[in-house]
GROMACS .gro file of C-alpha atoms in nm:
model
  250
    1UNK     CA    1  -0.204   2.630  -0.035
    2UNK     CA    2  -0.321   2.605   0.326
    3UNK     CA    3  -0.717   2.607   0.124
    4UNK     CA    4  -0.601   2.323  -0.087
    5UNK     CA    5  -0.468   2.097   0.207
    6UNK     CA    6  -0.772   2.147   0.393
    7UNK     CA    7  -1.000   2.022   0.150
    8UNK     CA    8  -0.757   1.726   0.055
    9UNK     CA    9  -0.800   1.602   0.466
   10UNK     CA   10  -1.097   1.395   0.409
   11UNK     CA   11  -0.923   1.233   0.070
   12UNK     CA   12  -0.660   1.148   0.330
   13UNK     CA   13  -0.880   1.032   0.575
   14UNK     CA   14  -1.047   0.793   0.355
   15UNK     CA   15  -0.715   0.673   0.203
   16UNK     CA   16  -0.590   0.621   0.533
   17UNK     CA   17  -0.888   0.352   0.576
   18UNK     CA   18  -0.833   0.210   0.271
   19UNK     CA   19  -0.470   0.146   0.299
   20UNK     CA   20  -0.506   0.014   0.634
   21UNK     CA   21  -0.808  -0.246   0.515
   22UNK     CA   22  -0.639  -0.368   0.156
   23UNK     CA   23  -0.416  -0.094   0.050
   24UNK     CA   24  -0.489   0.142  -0.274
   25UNK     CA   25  -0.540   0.451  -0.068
   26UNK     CA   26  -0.302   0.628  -0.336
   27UNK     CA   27  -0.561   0.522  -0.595
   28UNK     CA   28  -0.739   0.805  -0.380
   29UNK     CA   29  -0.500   1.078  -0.300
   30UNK     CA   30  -0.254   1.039  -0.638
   31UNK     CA   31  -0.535   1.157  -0.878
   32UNK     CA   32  -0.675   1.471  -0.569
   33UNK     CA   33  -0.274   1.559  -0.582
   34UNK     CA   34  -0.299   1.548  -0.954
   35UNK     CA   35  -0.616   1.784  -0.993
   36UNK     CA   36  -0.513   2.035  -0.738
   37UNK     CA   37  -0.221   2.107  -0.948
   38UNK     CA   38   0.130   1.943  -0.842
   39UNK     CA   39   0.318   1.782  -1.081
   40UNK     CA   40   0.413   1.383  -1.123
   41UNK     CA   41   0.687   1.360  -0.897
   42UNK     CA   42   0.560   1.622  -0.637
   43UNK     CA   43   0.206   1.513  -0.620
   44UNK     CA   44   0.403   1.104  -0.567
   45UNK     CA   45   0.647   1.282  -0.307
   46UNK     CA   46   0.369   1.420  -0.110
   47UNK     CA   47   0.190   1.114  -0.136
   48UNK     CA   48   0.450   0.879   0.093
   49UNK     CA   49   0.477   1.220   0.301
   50UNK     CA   50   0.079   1.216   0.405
   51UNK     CA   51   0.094   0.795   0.385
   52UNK     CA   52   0.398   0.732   0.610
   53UNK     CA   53   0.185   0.859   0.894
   54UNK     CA   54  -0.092   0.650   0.828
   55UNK     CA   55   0.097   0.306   0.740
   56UNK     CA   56   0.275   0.388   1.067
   57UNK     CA   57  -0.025   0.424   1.267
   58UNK     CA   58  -0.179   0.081   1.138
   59UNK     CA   59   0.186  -0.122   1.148
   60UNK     CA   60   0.228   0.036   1.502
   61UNK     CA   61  -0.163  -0.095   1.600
   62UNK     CA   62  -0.116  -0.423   1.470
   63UNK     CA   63   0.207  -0.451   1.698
   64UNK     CA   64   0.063  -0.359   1.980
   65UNK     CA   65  -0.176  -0.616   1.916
   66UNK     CA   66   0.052  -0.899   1.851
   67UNK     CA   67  -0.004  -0.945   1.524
   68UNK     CA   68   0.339  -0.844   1.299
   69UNK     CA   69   0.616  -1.107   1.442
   70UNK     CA   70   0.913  -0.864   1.354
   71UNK     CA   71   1.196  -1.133   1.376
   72UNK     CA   72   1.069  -1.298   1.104
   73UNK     CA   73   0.955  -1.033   0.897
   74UNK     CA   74   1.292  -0.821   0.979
   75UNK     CA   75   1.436  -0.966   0.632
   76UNK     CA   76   1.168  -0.852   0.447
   77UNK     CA   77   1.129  -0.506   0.588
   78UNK     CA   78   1.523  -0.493   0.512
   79UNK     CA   79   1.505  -0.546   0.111
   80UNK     CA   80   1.167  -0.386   0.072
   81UNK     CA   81   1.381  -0.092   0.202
   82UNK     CA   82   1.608  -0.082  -0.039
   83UNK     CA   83   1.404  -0.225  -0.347
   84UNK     CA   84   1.167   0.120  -0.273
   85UNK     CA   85   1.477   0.302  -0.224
   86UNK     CA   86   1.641   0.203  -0.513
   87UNK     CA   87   1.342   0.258  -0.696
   88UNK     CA   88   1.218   0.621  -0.569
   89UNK     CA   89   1.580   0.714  -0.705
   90UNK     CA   90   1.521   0.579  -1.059
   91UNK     CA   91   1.172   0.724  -1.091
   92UNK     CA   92   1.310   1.061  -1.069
   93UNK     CA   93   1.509   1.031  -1.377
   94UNK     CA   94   1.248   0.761  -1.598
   95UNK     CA   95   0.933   0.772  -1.731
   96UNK     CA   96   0.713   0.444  -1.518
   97UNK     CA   97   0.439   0.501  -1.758
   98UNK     CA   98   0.520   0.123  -1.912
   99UNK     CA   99   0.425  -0.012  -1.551
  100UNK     CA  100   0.093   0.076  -1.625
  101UNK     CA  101   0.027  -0.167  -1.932
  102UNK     CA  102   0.119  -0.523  -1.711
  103UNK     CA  103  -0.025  -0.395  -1.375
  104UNK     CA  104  -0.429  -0.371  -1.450
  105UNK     CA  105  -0.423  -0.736  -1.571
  106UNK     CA  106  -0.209  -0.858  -1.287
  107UNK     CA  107  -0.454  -0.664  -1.016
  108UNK     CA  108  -0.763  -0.831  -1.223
  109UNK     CA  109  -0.591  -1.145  -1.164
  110UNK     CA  110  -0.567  -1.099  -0.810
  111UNK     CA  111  -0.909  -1.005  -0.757
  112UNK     CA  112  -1.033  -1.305  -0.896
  113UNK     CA  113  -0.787  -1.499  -0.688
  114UNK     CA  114  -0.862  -1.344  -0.352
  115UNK     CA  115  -1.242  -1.376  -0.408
  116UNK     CA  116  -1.259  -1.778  -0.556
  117UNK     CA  117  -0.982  -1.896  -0.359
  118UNK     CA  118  -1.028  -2.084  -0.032
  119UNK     CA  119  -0.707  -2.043   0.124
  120UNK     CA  120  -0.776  -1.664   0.145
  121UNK     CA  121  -0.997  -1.684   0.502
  122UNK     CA  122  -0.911  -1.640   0.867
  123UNK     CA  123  -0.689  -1.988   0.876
  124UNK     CA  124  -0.366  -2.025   0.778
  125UNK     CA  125  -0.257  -2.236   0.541
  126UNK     CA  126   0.056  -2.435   0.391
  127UNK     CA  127   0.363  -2.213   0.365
  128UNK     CA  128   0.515  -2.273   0.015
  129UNK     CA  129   0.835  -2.075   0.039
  130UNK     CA  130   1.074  -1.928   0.332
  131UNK     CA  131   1.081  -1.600   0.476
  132UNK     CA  132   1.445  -1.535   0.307
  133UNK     CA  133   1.322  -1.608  -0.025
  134UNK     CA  134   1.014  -1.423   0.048
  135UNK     CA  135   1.228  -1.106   0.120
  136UNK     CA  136   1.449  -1.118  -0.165
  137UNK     CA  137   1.165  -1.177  -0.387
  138UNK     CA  138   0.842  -1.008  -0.246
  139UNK     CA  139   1.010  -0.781  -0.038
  140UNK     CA  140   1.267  -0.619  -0.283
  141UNK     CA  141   1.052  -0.628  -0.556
  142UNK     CA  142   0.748  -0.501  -0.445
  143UNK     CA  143   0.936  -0.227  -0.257
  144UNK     CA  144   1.142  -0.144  -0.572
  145UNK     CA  145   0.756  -0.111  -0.765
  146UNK     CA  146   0.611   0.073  -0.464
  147UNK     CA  147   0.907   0.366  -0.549
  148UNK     CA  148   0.879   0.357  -0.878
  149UNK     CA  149   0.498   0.341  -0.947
  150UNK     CA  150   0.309   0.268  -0.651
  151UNK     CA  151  -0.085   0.169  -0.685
  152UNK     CA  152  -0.134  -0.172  -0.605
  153UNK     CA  153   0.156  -0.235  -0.396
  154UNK     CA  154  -0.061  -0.368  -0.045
  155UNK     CA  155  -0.249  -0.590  -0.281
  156UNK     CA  156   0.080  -0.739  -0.420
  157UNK     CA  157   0.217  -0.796  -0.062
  158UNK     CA  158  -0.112  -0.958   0.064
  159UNK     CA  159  -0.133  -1.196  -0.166
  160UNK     CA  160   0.213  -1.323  -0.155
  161UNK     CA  161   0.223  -1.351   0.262
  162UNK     CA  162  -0.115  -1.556   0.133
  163UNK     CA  163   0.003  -1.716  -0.148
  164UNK     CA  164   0.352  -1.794  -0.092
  165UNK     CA  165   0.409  -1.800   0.326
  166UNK     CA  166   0.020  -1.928   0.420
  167UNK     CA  167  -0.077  -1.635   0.623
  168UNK     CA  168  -0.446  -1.557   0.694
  169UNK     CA  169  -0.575  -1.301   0.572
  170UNK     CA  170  -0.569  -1.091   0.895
  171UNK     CA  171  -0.269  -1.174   0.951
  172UNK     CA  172  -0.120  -1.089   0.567
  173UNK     CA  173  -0.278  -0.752   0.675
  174UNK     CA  174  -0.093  -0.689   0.961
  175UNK     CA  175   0.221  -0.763   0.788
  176UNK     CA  176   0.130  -0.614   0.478
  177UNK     CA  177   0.107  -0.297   0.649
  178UNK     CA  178   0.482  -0.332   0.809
  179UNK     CA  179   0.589  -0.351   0.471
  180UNK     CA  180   0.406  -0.073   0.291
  181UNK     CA  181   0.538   0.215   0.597
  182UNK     CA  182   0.882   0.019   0.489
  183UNK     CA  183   0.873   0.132   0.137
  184UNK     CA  184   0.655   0.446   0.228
  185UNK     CA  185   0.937   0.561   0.476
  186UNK     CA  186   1.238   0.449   0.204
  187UNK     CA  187   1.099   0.619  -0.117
  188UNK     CA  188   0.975   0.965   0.132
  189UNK     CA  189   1.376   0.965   0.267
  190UNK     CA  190   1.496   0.992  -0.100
  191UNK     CA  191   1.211   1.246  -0.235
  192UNK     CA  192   1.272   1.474   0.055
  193UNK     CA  193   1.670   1.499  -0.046
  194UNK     CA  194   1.536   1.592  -0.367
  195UNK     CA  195   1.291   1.896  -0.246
  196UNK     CA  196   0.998   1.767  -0.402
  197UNK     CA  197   0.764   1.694  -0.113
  198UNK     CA  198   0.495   2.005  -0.060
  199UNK     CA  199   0.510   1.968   0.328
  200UNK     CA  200   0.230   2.204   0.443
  201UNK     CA  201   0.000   1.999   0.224
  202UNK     CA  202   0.149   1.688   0.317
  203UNK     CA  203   0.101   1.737   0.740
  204UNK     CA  204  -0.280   1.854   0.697
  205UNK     CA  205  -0.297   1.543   0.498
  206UNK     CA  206  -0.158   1.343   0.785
  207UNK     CA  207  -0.401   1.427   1.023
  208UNK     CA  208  -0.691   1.265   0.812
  209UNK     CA  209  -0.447   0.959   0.747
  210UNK     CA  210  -0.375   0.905   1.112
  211UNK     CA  211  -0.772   0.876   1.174
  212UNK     CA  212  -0.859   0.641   0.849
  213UNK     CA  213  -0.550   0.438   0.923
  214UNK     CA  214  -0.631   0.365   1.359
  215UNK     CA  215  -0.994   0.290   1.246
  216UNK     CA  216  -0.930   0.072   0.960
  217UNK     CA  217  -0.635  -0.131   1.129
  218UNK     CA  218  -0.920  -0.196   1.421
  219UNK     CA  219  -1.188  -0.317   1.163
  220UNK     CA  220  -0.973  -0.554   1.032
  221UNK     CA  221  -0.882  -0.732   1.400
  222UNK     CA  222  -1.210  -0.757   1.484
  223UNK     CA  223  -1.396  -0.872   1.126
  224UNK     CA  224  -1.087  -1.038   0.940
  225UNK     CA  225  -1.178  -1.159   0.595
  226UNK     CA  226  -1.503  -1.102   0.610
  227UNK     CA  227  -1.413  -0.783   0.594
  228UNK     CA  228  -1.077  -0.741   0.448
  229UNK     CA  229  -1.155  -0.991   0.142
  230UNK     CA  230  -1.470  -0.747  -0.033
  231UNK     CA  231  -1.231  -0.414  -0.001
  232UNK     CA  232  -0.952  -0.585  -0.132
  233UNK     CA  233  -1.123  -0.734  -0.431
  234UNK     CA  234  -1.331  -0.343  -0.475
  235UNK     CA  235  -1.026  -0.192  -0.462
  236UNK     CA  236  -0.831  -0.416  -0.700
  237UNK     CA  237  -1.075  -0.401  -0.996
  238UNK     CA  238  -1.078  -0.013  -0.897
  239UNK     CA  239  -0.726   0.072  -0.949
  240UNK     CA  240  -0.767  -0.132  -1.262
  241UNK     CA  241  -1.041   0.060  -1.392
  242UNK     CA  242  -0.827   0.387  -1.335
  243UNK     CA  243  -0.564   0.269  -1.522
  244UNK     CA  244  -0.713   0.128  -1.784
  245UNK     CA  245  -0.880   0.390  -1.849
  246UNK     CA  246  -0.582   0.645  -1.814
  247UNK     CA  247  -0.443   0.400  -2.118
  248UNK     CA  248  -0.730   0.447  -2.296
  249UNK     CA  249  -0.752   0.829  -2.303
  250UNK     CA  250  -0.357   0.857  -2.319
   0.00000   0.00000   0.00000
């Protein structure tokens, strides 16, 4: 097993980027999981056990740099707690394969919106709803997807703090990131009391997540949406692609 973690490091590495940038990095390590042999719900248990660490690291980077405010967002990070809790419970006794016929469309969608839009930039922009509707909404239902399914989940919560609250998009990063170790950290609590997380595979893993993660959260300080807009829109179609095309073969 110890072979097996070793060679999934630089898959965590480059998720950790990725997830730090415009989320998806379990478009990376799900599938690696998958092919070196765990089943469903281990290879989604060791997932949040190898991407806590690196949605920590970013969230923890971003604070330092004063770019989360936590009292507002303190709602949020509340239900998106137990949304992914609730839902890490439910998709160990369900079959989320139905997820996978809406969410391709909805990421296209978003793609297109995030690359054609102009409030999606470095400004923010008019705030549409409040924070307590955006964490009873957004926040419990993107953290009840995130445990149930999972790909897709930063892209969901960066366009609503865009969307719906006016954020810029460094700034929807930062926050975005608060929330995904949120549901990361609720859905890995409730996998562990069931024994399905693989933990020597899941710490190697950590070690390449804590590296993608510190470099990817300081890219996207320094080049905002110049940077963060392309990955997010790449990653989108990607995890679209995938899953289309898992529909297709299935």
């Amino acid at each position: 097993m110890l072979d097996t973690a070793l060679w999934l490091l630089p898959v965590a590495l480059a998720a950790g980027f990725v997830d730090a940038v415009a989320g998806g990095g379990g478009l990376i390590t799900i599938p690696a999981l998958l092919w070196a042999g765990l089943g469903p719900v281990e290879a989604l248990a060791t997932n949040k056990a190898q991407a806590v660490f690196g949605s920590a690291t970013a969230t923890i980077h971003f604070i330092r740099r004063g770019a989360i405010a936590l009292r507002e967002t303190l709602p949020a990070v509340l239900l998106t707690f137990l949304g992914a809790a609730a839902g890490a419970v439910l998709v160990q006794h369900i079959d989320a394969a139905a997820l996978e016929h809406a969410i391709p469309l909805l990421l296209i969608g978003f793609a297109l919106y995030f690359w054609f839009s102009p409030r999606v930039s470095d400004i923010d922009s008019h705030q549409r709803i409040g924070h307590g509707a955006f964490a009873l909404t957004i926040g419990l239902g993107v953290g009840f997807y995130d445990g149930v399914f999972g790909p897709g989940t930063g892209t969901f919560f960066a366009i609503a703090y865009v969307s719906l609250l006016g954020y810029n998009l460094r700034r929807a990063t930062a926050h975005t990131k608060l929330l995904n170790f949120t549901s990361n950290l609720a859905a890995l609590l409730l996998f562990v009391s069931g024994g399905h997380v693989l933990w020597q595979i899941a710490l190697v893993m950590a070690g390449g997540q804590l590296v993608g993660a510190w470099i990817g959260a300081h890219l996207v300080l320094r080049h905002g949406a110049a940077l963060v807009r392309p990955i997010l829109v790449v990653v989108s179609i990607a995890i679209s692609a995938r899953l289309l095309w898992e529909q297709l073969l299935g």
